[in-house]
Structures are given as C-alpha cells and as structure tokens.
Tab-separated table of C-alpha atoms and ligand atoms in Angstrom:
chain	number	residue	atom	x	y	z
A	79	UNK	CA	6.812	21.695	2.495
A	80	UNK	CA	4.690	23.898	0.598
A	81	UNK	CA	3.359	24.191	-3.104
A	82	UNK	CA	5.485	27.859	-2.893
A	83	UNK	CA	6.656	26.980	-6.850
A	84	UNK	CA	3.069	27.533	-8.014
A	85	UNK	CA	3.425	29.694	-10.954
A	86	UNK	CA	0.406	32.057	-12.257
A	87	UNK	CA	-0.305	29.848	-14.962
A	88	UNK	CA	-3.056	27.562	-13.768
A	89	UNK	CA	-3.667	23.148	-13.527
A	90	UNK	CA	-1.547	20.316	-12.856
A	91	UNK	CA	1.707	20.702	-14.740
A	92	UNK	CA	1.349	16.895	-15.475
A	93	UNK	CA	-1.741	15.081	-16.161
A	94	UNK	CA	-1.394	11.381	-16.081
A	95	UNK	CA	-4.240	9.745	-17.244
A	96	UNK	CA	-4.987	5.664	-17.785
A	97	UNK	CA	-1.775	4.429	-18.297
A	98	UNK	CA	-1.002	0.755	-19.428
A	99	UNK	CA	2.081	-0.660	-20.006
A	100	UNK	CA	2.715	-4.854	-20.254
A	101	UNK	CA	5.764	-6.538	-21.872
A	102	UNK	CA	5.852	-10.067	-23.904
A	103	UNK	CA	6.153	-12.894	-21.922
A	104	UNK	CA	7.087	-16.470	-22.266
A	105	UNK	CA	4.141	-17.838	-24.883
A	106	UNK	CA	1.300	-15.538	-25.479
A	107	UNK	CA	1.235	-13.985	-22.022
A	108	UNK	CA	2.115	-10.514	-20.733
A	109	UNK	CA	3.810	-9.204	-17.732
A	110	UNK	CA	1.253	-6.363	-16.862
A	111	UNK	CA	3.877	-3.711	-15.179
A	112	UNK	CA	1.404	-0.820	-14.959
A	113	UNK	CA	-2.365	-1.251	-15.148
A	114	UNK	CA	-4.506	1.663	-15.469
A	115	UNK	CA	-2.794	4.309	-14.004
A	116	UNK	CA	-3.632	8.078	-13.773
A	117	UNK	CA	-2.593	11.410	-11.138
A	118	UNK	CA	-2.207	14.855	-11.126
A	119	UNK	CA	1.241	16.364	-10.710
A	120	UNK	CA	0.798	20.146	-9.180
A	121	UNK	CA	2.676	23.241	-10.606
A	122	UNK	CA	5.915	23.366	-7.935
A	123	UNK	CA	4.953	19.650	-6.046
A	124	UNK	CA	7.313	16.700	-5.500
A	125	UNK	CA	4.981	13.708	-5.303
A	126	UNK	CA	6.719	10.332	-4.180
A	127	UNK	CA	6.353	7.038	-5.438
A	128	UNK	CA	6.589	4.485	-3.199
A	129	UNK	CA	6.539	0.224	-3.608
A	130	UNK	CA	7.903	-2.661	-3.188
A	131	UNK	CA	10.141	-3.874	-6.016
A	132	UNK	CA	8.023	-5.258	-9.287
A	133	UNK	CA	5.590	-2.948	-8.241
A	134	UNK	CA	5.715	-0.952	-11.634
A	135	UNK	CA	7.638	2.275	-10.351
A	136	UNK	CA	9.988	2.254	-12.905
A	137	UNK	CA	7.780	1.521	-15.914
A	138	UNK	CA	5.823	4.053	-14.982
A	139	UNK	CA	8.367	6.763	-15.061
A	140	UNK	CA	9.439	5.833	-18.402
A	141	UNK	CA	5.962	5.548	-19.780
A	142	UNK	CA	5.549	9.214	-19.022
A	143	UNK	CA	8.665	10.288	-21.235
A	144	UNK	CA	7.875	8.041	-23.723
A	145	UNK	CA	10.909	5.842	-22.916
A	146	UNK	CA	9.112	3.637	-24.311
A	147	UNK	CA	5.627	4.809	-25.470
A	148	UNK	CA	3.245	2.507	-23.164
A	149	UNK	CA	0.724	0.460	-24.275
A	150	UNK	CA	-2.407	2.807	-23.846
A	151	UNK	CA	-3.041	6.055	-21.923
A	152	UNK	CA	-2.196	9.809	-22.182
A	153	UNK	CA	0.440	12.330	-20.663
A	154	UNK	CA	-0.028	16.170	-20.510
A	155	UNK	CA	2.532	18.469	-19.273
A	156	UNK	CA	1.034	22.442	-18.723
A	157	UNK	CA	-1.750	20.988	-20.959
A	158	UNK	CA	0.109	19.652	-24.352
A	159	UNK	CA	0.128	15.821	-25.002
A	160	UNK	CA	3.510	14.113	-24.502
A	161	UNK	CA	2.433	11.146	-25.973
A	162	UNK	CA	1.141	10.283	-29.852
A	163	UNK	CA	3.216	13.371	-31.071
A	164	UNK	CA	5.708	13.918	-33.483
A	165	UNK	CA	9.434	13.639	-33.054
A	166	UNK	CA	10.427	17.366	-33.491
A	167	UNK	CA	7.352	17.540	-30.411
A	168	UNK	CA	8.638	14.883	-28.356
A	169	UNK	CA	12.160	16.235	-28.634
A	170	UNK	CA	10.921	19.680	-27.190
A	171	UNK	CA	8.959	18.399	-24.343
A	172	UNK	CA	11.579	16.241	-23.114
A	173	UNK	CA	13.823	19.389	-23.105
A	174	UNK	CA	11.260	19.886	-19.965
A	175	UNK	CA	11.084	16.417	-18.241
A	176	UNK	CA	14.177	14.695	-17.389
A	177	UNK	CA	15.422	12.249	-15.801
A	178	UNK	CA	17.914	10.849	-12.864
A	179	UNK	CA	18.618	7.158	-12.650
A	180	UNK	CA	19.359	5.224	-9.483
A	181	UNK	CA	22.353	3.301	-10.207
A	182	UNK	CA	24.958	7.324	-10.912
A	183	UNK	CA	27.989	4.822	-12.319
A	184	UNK	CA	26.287	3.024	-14.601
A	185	UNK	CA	24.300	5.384	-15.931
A	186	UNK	CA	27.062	7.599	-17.216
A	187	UNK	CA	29.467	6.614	-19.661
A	188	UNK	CA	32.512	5.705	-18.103
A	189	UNK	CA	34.388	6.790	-21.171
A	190	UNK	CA	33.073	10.299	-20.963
A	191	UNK	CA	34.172	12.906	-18.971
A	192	UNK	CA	32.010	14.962	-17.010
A	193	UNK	CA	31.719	18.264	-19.091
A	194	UNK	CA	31.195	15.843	-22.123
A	195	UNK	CA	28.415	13.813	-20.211
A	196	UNK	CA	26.672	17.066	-18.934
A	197	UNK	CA	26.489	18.882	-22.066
A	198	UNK	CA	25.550	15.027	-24.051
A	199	UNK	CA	21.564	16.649	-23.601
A	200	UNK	CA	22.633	19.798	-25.341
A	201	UNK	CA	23.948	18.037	-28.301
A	202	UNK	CA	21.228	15.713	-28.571
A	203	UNK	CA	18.847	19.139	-29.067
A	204	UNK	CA	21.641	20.468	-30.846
A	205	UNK	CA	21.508	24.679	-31.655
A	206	UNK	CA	24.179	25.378	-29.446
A	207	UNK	CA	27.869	26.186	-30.000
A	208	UNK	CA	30.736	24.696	-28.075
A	209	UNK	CA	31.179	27.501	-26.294
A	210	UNK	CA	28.035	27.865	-25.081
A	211	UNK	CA	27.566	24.250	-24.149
A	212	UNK	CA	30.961	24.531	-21.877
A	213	UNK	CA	29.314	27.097	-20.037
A	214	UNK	CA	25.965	25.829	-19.564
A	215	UNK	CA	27.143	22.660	-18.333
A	216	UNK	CA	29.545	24.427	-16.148
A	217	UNK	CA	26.612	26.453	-14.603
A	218	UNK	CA	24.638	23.339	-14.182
A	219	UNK	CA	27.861	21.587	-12.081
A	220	UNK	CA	27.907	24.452	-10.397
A	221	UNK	CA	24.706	24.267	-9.356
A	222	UNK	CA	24.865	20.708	-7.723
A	223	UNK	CA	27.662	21.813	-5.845
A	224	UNK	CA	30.839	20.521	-8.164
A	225	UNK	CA	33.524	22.864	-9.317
A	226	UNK	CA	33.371	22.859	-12.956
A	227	UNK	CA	37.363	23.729	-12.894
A	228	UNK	CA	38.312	20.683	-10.453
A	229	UNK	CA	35.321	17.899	-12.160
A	230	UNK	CA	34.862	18.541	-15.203
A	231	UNK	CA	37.792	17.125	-16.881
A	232	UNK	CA	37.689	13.798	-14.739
A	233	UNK	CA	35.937	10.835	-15.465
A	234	UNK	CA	32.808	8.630	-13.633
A	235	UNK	CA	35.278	6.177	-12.445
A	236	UNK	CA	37.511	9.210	-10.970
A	237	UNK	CA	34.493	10.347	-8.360
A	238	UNK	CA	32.823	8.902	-5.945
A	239	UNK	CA	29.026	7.551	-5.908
A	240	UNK	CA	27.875	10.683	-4.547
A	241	UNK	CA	29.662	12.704	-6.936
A	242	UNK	CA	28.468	10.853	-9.829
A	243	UNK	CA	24.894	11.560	-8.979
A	244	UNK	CA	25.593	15.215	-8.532
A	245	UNK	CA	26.683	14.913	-12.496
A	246	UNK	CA	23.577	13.229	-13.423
A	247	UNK	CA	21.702	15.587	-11.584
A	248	UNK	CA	23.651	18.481	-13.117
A	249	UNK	CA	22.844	16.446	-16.496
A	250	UNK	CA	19.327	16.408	-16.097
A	251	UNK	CA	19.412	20.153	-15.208
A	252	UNK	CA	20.955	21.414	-18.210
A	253	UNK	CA	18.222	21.930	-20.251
A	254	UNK	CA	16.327	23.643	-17.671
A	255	UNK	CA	13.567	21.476	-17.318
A	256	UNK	CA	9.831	22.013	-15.313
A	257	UNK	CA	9.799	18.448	-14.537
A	258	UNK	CA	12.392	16.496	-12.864
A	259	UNK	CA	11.690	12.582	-12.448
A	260	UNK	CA	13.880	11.126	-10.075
A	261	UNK	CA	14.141	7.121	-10.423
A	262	UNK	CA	15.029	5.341	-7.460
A	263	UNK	CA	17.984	8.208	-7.018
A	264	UNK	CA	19.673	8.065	-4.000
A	265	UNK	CA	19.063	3.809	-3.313
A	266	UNK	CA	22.176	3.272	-4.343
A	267	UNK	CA	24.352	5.590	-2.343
A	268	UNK	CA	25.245	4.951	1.253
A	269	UNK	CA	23.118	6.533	4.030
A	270	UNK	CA	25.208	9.797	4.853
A	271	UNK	CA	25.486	10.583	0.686
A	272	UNK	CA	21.911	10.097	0.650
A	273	UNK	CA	20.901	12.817	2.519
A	274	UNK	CA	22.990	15.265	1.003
A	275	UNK	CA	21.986	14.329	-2.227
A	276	UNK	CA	18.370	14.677	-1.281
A	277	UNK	CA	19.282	18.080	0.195
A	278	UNK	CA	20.376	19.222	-3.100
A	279	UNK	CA	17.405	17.988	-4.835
A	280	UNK	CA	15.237	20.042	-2.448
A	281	UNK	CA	17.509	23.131	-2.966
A	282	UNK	CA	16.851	22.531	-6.119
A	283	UNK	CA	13.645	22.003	-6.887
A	284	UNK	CA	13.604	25.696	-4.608
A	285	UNK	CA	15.971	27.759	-6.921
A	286	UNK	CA	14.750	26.570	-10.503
A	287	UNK	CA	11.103	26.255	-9.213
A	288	UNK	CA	10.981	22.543	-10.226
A	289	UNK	CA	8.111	20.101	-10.028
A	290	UNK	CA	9.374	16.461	-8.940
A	291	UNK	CA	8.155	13.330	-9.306
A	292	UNK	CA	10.393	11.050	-6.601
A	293	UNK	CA	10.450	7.143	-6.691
A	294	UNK	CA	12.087	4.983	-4.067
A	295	UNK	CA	11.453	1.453	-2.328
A	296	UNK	CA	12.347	3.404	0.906
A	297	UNK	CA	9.274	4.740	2.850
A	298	UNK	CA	11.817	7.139	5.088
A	299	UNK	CA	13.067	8.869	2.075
A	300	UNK	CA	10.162	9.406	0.296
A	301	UNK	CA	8.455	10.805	3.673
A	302	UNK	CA	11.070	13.523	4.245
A	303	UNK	CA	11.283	15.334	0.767
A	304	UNK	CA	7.357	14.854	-0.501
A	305	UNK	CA	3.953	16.699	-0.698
A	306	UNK	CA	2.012	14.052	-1.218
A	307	UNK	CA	2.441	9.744	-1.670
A	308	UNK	CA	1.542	7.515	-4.447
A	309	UNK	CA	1.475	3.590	-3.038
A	310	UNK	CA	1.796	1.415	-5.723
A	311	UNK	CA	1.100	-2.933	-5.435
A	312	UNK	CA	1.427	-5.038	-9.041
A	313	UNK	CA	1.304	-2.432	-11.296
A	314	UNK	CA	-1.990	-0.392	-9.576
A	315	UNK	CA	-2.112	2.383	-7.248
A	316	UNK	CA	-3.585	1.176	-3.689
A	317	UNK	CA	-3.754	4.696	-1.960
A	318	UNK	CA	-2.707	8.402	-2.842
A	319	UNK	CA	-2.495	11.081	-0.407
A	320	UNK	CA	-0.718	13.969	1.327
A	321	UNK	CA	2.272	12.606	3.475
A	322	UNK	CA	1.532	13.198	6.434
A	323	UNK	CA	-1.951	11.830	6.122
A	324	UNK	CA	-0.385	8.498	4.464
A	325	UNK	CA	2.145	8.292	6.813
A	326	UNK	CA	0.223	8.872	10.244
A	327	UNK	CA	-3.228	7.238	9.210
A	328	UNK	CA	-2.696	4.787	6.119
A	329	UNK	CA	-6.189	3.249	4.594
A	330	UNK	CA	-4.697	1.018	2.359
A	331	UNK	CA	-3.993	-2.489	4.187
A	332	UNK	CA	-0.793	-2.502	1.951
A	333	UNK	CA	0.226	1.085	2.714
A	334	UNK	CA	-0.613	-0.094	6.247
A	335	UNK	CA	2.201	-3.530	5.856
A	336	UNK	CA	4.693	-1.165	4.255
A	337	UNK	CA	4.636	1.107	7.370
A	338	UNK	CA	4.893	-1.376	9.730
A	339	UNK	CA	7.894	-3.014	7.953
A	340	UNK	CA	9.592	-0.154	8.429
A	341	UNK	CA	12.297	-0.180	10.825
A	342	UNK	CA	11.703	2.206	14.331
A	343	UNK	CA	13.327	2.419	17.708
A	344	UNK	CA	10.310	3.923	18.783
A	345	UNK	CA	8.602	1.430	20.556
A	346	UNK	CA	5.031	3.578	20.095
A	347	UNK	CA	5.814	2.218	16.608
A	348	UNK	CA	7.082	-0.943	17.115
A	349	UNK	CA	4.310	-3.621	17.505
A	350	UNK	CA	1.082	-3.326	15.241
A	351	UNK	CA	-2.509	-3.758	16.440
A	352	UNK	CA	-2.647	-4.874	12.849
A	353	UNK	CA	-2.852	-8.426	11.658
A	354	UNK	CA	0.101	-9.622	9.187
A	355	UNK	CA	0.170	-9.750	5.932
A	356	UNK	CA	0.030	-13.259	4.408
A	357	UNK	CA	1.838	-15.620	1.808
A	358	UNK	CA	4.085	-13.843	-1.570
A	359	UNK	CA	3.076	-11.270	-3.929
A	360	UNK	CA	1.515	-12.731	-6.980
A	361	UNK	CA	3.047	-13.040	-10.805
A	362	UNK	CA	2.356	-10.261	-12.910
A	363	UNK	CA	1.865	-12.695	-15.693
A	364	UNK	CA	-1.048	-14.228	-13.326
A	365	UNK	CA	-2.632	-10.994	-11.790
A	366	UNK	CA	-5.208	-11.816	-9.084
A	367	UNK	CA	-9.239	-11.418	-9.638
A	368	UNK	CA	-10.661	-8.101	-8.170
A	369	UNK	CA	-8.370	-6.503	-5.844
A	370	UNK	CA	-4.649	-7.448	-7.317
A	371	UNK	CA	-3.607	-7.163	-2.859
A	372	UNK	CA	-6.436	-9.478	-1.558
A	373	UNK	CA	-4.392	-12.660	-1.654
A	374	UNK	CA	-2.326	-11.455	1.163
A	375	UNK	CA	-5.126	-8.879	2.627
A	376	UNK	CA	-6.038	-9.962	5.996
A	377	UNK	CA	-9.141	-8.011	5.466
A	378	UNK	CA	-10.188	-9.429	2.112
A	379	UNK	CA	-13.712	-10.983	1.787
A	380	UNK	CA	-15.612	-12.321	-1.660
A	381	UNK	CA	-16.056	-8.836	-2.655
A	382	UNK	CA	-12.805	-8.604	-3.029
A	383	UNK	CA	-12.191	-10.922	-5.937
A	384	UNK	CA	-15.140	-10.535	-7.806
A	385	UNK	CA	-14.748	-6.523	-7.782
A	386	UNK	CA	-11.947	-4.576	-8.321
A	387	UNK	CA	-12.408	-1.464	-6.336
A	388	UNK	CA	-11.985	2.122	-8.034
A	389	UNK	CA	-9.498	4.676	-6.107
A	390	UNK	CA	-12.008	6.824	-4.314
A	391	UNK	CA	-11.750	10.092	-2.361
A	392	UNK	CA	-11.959	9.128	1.147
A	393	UNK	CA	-15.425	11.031	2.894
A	394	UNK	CA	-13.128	12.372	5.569
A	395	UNK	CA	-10.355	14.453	2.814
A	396	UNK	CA	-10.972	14.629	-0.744
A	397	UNK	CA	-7.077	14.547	-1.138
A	398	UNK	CA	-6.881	11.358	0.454
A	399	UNK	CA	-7.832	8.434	-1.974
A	400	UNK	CA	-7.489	4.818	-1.518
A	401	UNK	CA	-8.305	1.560	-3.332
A	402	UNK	CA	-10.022	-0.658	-1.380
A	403	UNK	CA	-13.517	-2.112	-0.967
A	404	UNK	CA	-12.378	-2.338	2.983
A	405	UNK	CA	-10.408	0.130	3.962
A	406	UNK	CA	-8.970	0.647	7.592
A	407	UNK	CA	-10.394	3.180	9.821
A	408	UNK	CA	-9.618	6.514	9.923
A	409	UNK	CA	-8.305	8.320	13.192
A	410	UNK	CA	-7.923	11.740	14.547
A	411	UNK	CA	-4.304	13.582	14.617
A	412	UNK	CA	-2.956	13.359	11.645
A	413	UNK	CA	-1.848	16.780	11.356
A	414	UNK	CA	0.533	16.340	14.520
A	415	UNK	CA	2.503	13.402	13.918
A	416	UNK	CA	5.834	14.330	15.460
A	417	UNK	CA	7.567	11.702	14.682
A	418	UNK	CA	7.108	12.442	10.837
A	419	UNK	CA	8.747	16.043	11.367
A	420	UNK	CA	11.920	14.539	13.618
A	421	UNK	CA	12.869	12.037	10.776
A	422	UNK	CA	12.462	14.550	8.213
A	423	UNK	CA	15.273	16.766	10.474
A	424	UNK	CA	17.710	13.688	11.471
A	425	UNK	CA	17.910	13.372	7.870
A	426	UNK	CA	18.236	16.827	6.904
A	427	UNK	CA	20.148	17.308	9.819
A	428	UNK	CA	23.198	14.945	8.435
A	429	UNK	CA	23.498	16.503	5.171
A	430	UNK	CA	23.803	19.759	6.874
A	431	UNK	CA	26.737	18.621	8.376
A	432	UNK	CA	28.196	16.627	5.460
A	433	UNK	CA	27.010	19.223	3.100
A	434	UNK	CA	30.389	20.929	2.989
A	435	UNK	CA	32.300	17.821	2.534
A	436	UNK	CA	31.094	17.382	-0.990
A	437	UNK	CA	30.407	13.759	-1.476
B	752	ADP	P1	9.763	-1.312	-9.958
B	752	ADP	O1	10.490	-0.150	-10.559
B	752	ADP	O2	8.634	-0.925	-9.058
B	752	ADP	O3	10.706	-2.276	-9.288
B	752	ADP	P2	9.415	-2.191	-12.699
B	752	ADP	O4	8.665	-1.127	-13.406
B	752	ADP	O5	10.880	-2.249	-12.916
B	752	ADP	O6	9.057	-2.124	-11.142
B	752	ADP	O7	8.807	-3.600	-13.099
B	752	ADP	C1	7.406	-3.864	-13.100
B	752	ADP	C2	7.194	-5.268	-13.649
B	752	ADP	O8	7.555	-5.284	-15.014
B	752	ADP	C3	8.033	-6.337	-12.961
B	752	ADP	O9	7.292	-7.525	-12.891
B	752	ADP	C4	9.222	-6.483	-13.887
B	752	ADP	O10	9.765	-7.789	-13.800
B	752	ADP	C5	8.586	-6.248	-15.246
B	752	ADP	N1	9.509	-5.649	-16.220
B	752	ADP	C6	10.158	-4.462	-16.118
B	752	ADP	N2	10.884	-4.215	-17.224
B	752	ADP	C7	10.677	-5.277	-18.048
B	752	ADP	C8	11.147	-5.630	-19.355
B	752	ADP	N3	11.958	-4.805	-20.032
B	752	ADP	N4	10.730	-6.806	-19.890
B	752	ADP	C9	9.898	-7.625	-19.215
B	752	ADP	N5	9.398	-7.353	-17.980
B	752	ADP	C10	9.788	-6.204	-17.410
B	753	MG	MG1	12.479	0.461	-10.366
C-alpha cells in the first residue's frame, strides 16, 4: 500500500493536534476518554486505529468532526481549522470529512428508504434540486456496488447487514469528501461480508483518491487495509507507526499484549517470549500516575508512575514512535514479515470471491 493519492498540494491533509475530550461523571469527576492527543493524517493515507474497547477510539473520531466539539485541542484539514469556526464553516468542511458507523442497521433510519437516506447529506447542505440529488445518490450506490434501480426504493430492514453498510458508505460518499472516517465499520458484519466491505473501501479510497482514517478493536483488519497504526490505551496513544513495523516489531508493551492476544495457527506465533500482562485496565474516572499502562506493564519500574513518558521517535525510524519510558527492544526484519502479506491476501482473497455475490 502506497501513499499513490498524494496530490500536488503539499502537508498532512489532517493535522490533529492536543486533543482532550472528558464527559461528567457521577459527582464532580470526569471520565477522561481522550487525553492529549495529536497525529498527522497524509494526503491519500489510511491510518488505523486500533484498541481495546474504552480505549477512546470513538471519541476521538467524533472530536475531529466536531460531533461534539472536545474539550481542548485543534483540527486542520489541508490547513483550515475545523474546530472554533462558524456554522456556515463547519457545514462546508464536513461536506469533506464524513463518516461510517459500525453498527449499518441502526445507523440508518429504518423508515427511510435508501435513495432518501443517501441523498439525507445533500439536503442537509441543501443547493441542490431533486433531480439532481436522485442522481447523485444514484452514482454514489453505484459506486459501492448497489443497483440504484433494484435498492433504492427498498428499505434498511429489506437488505442485509452487508448491504446496509454499502448504503452508509454510499451515504458518506455523496458529498465527495477528502476524508473518510470509518468507525468501527465492518465489526459488526460477519467475517466473509467483512472482507468485501473492506475491499470496497480500498477500491475506494483508489478511485476518489480518499484519505482514511480506519478504527477497529480487530488487529487483523486494521493490518490488511493500513499505512500506518495508531495504538491507543485509556484515552492516550502508546505507539504510532508504519504497519508493518508495528506489526512485526511492536515497542509498546501494550501493542506487544494486543499482538499476542491475537489468535494464530502459526505456531512461530503462538507462544510469547514475553511475560503477561497483569490484573484489569483501570477507570477512566481514576487514571493511573505516570504511564496510564504501568499497572499491568510487566516492565514498569518507579519511573513509571512518577513520569508520564512523551511519544518519542524511536532512534532506529523516525516514523516509528512509542510511549514508553521502557520500551522493548528493537529487532532486525521488519521489512519481510511474510506472514503480514499472507493475511492481508486470505482476506482479500475471500472478497474476491464473494465480491460478485453482492452482500
Ligand atoms: P472506544 O471507541 O475505544 O471503545 P469510546 O470513545 O467509546 O472508546 O469511550 C472512551 C471512554 O469514554 C470510555 O470509558 C467510555 O465509557 C466513555 N464514554 C464514551 N462516551 C461517553 C458518554 N457519552 N458519556 C460518558 N462517558 C462516555
Ligand atoms: Mg468505539
């Protein structure tokens, strides 16, 4: 996967920058879902998010859109400030970042039928005549691979799961946005509809020369369609780096845990050298001293809770940076993992096959 989208115009096409969201708690306290957050988002890149649940994924999504506003920080897209602007403002850059959801039912109205649900964005900016909406959403239902003619008159509950996130796909496409954030967006669809819907996204992402920002619990799926991987742990990011680095030589003891709960028949993979992780991730309304991991970091020492440590370019790869005042060794050979490149084509491999079957 390459950054082939790159288009002359020059810097990140998003520009995330301290970003702090918390929500009201029982007494005076505060959940803190996203603490001090920032990354780059290249022209043409699909960066994955990846997490265990609570980890602030979500919240951090919705911060960048505004949806809501979060508690501190700033958001550039191709250098203009999403955030602290006026409606009319907002209104036109989120005509350029949208949004899929994870759950497709439930995030459609089940009243609505499908042309009515895909052109919903192109009333909301309004300036376009019936006509015109009919055939943009058409287009855009085209595009994910639904006939307009055969779907467009039915209704959510008249299509499969797989279906239904083809409309809210073809939703968020309407507009013809630079930015595509994708929430969690194939978690909820069984394994063979998940990798033709993640085909589609990286068809694309090709054709309209997207930039994508993918979230997902699942370390497999975020492997197989991104550049590079954000870890996050209570609200912080642990480790940030290009995939195949992350995947084949992890620095971040959590990144390290989340591989090795991963599920292999490759028994190369199948017993870590590395000690376990301890005891159950801490409240967010009680956030440990220091390093928010070193409760359960079998490599924490005193450092640990009296200093939080700053996400740092590793010596070895600038692109590689991880949060930790201990982090594991680095290794040789990251550049050939094989294994990385035969999950990424099992999984391409079965939407191939399915891809004709339309979900
Ligand atoms: P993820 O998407 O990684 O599962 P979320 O962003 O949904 O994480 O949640 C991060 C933290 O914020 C969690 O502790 C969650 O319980 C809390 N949270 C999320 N939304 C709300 C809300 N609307 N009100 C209160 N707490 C919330
Ligand atoms: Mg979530």
């Amino acid at each position: 996967m390459t950054l082939a989208c790159l288009s002359p115009e020059t810097g990140p096409l998003l520009e995330v920058r301290h970003i702090v969201k918390t929500y009201p708690a029982r007494g005076a306290r505060r959940v803190q879902a996203v603490s001090d957050v920032s990354f780059d988002l290249a022209r043409g890149e699909t960066l994955g998010i990846v997490g265990e649940s609570g980890s602030g994924k979500s919240t951090l999504a919705r911060a960048l859109l505004a949806l809501p506003h979060p508690d501190s920080g700033s958001v550039s897209l191709a250098g203009s400030p999403v955030l602290a602007v006026g409606k009319a403002h907002l209104r036109e850059l989120r005509r350029q970042m949208q949004m899929v959801f994870q759950d497709p039912l439930s995030s459609l109205n089940p009243a609505q039928r499908v042309f009515d649900i895909v052109e919903m964005p192109l009333v909301a900016v309004g300036g376009y005549t019936r006509p015109e909406r009919r055939r943009l959403a058409g287009e855009a239902l085209a595009s994910v691979g639904l006939d307009p003619a055969r779907f467009g008159q039915r209704k959510p509950y008249e299509i499969s799961g797989g279906q239904c996130q083809r409309v809210s796909i073809a939703r968020a496409l309407v507009l013809d946005p630079r930015l595509l954030v994708c929430d969690e967006p194939v978690s909820a669809l069984d394994v063979s509809v998940q990798a033709q819907v993640l085909n589609l996204l990286e068809d694309i992402k090709d054709a309209r020369a997207l930039t994508l920002l993918f979230i997902s619990h699942d370390l497999s799926v975020v492997r197989g369609i991104s550049d590079r991987v954000m870890v996050m742990y209570l609200g912080k990011v642990c480790e940030i780096a290009p995939t195949q680095a992350l995947y084949a030589n992890p620095r971040h003891p959590y990144t390290a845990t989340l591989l090795d709960a991963v599920p292999t028949l490759e028994p190369s993979r199948r017993s870590p050298s590395r000690p376990m992780v301890r005891g159950e991730t801490p409240s967010p309304l009680n956030m440990p001293s220091g390093c928010r991991f070193r409760t359960r970091c079998p490599r924490a020492e005193a450092r640990c809770a009296a200093e939080e440590p700053p996400l740092r370019a590793l010596a070895d790869g600038a692109a590689h940076q991880v949060a930790c005042h201990f982090p594991l060794a680095g290794h040789a050979g990251v550049a050939g993992d094989a294994s990385s490149a035969r999950r990424h084509a099992t999984l391409h491999g079965a939407g191939a096959e399915l891809r004709v079957a339309a979900c």
